[in-house]
Short mmCIF file of C-alpha atoms in Angstrom, two decimals:
data_model
loop_
_atom_site.label_atom_id
_atom_site.label_comp_id
_atom_site.label_asym_id
_atom_site.label_seq_id
_atom_site.Cartn_x
_atom_site.Cartn_y
_atom_site.Cartn_z
CA MET W 1 -29.21 -40.71 -113.27
CA LYS W 2 -26.95 -38.34 -115.21
CA ALA W 3 -28.87 -35.37 -113.79
CA ILE W 4 -28.40 -36.60 -110.21
CA PHE W 5 -24.66 -37.05 -110.80
CA SER W 6 -24.36 -33.54 -112.29
CA PHE W 7 -26.33 -32.07 -109.41
CA SER W 8 -24.06 -33.85 -106.88
CA LEU W 9 -20.96 -32.44 -108.55
CA LEU W 10 -22.49 -28.96 -108.46
CA LEU W 11 -23.16 -29.29 -104.72
CA LEU W 12 -19.56 -30.36 -104.12
CA ALA W 13 -18.24 -27.36 -106.05
CA LEU W 14 -20.35 -24.74 -104.23
CA PRO W 15 -17.90 -24.10 -101.36
CA LEU W 16 -15.19 -23.32 -103.91
CA LEU W 17 -17.44 -20.81 -105.66
CA ALA W 18 -18.62 -19.10 -102.47
CA ASP W 19 -16.50 -15.93 -102.81
CA PRO W 20 -14.21 -15.56 -105.81
CA THR W 21 -12.61 -12.40 -104.31
CA ARG W 22 -11.60 -14.11 -101.07
CA PRO W 23 -7.80 -14.27 -100.65
CA PRO W 24 -6.14 -17.69 -100.54
CA ALA W 25 -5.83 -19.37 -97.15
CA THR W 26 -2.08 -18.64 -96.99
CA VAL W 27 -2.71 -14.88 -97.17
CA GLN W 28 -5.32 -15.12 -94.42
CA ALA W 29 -2.90 -17.10 -92.23
CA GLN W 30 -0.22 -14.42 -92.68
CA GLN W 31 -2.68 -11.67 -91.75
CA GLN W 32 -3.77 -13.55 -88.63
CA GLY W 33 -0.12 -14.07 -87.69
CA ALA W 34 0.53 -10.33 -87.95
CA GLN W 35 -2.50 -9.59 -85.77
CA SER W 36 -1.30 -12.11 -83.18
CA ALA W 37 2.12 -10.50 -83.08
CA ALA W 38 0.55 -7.09 -82.48
CA ALA W 39 -1.62 -8.50 -79.72
CA ALA W 40 1.42 -10.17 -78.10
CA GLY W 41 2.57 -6.86 -76.63
CA PRO W 42 4.31 -3.59 -77.34
CA ARG W 43 7.21 -3.61 -79.76
CA LEU W 44 9.68 -0.74 -79.77
CA GLU W 45 10.52 0.30 -83.33
CA LEU W 46 12.47 3.54 -82.84
CA ILE W 47 13.28 6.35 -80.44
CA ILE W 48 13.60 9.93 -81.67
CA GLU W 49 14.80 13.05 -79.87
CA THR W 50 12.83 16.23 -80.46
CA ALA W 51 13.14 19.72 -79.01
CA SER W 52 10.53 18.80 -76.39
CA GLY W 53 12.15 15.48 -75.42
CA TYR W 54 12.13 11.88 -76.57
CA GLN W 55 9.34 10.13 -78.44
CA ALA W 56 9.05 6.46 -79.34
CA MET W 57 7.34 4.41 -82.04
CA LEU W 58 5.50 1.47 -80.44
CA ASN W 59 3.74 -0.90 -82.86
CA GLY W 60 3.48 1.92 -85.40
CA ASN W 61 2.17 4.53 -82.92
CA LEU W 62 4.19 7.58 -81.91
CA VAL W 63 4.07 8.09 -78.12
CA LYS W 64 5.68 10.38 -75.56
CA ALA W 65 6.07 10.17 -71.78
CA GLY W 66 2.68 10.27 -70.06
CA ASP W 67 0.74 8.81 -73.01
CA ARG W 68 -1.38 5.68 -72.72
CA PHE W 69 -0.54 2.70 -74.91
CA GLY W 70 -3.01 -0.16 -74.63
CA HIS W 71 -3.03 -1.30 -71.00
CA TYR W 72 0.17 0.61 -70.26
CA ARG W 73 1.17 4.17 -69.42
CA VAL W 74 4.44 5.47 -70.89
CA GLN W 75 6.44 6.38 -67.79
CA SER W 76 9.66 7.56 -69.44
CA ILE W 77 11.63 7.53 -72.66
CA THR W 78 15.41 7.83 -72.89
CA ALA W 79 17.84 7.39 -75.76
CA GLU W 80 18.20 3.69 -74.90
CA ARG W 81 14.80 2.54 -73.61
CA VAL W 82 11.10 3.09 -73.03
CA VAL W 83 9.58 2.32 -69.63
CA LEU W 84 5.92 1.30 -69.55
CA VAL W 85 3.86 0.80 -66.39
CA GLY W 86 0.82 -1.47 -66.26
CA ASP W 87 -1.19 -3.59 -63.86
CA SER W 88 1.41 -6.36 -63.96
CA GLY W 89 4.32 -4.05 -63.16
CA GLN W 90 6.94 -2.25 -65.16
CA LEU W 91 8.03 -3.18 -68.68
CA GLN W 92 11.27 -1.81 -70.13
CA LEU W 93 11.76 -1.95 -73.89
CA SER W 94 15.24 -1.33 -75.25
CA ILE W 95 16.01 -0.31 -78.78
CA ASN W 96 17.23 -3.80 -79.70
CA ASN W 97 13.79 -5.20 -78.68
CA LYS W 98 15.07 -7.12 -75.65
CA LYS W 99 12.33 -6.95 -73.04
CA ILE W 100 13.25 -6.53 -69.39
CA LYS W 101 10.39 -6.94 -66.94
CA THR W 102 10.71 -5.40 -63.50
CA TYR W 103 8.04 -6.03 -60.89
CA GLU W 104 7.61 -3.66 -57.99
CA PRO W 105 5.52 -4.38 -54.89
#
């Protein structure tokens, strides 16, 4: 009887011992939240002016006019905003991260 009880406790503890290097659930939730934010759409982080024109940092990637970014093409970059064109229309990102969507027929 004691052996059966000990064996039952061991079976209950197995999921906890599955991977001792696995991060806690809170860390995994934070990582998934960051991935969801990245998948939510482009985020303008900064605009820089170079000798050849403006470049922008979108979700950690440096882009210039004409580059592709996900499902979008970078149409133009000015000191105030980045204009992206995709299947759903035009998306304007300003430096303060306010998104302005413009749809053209």
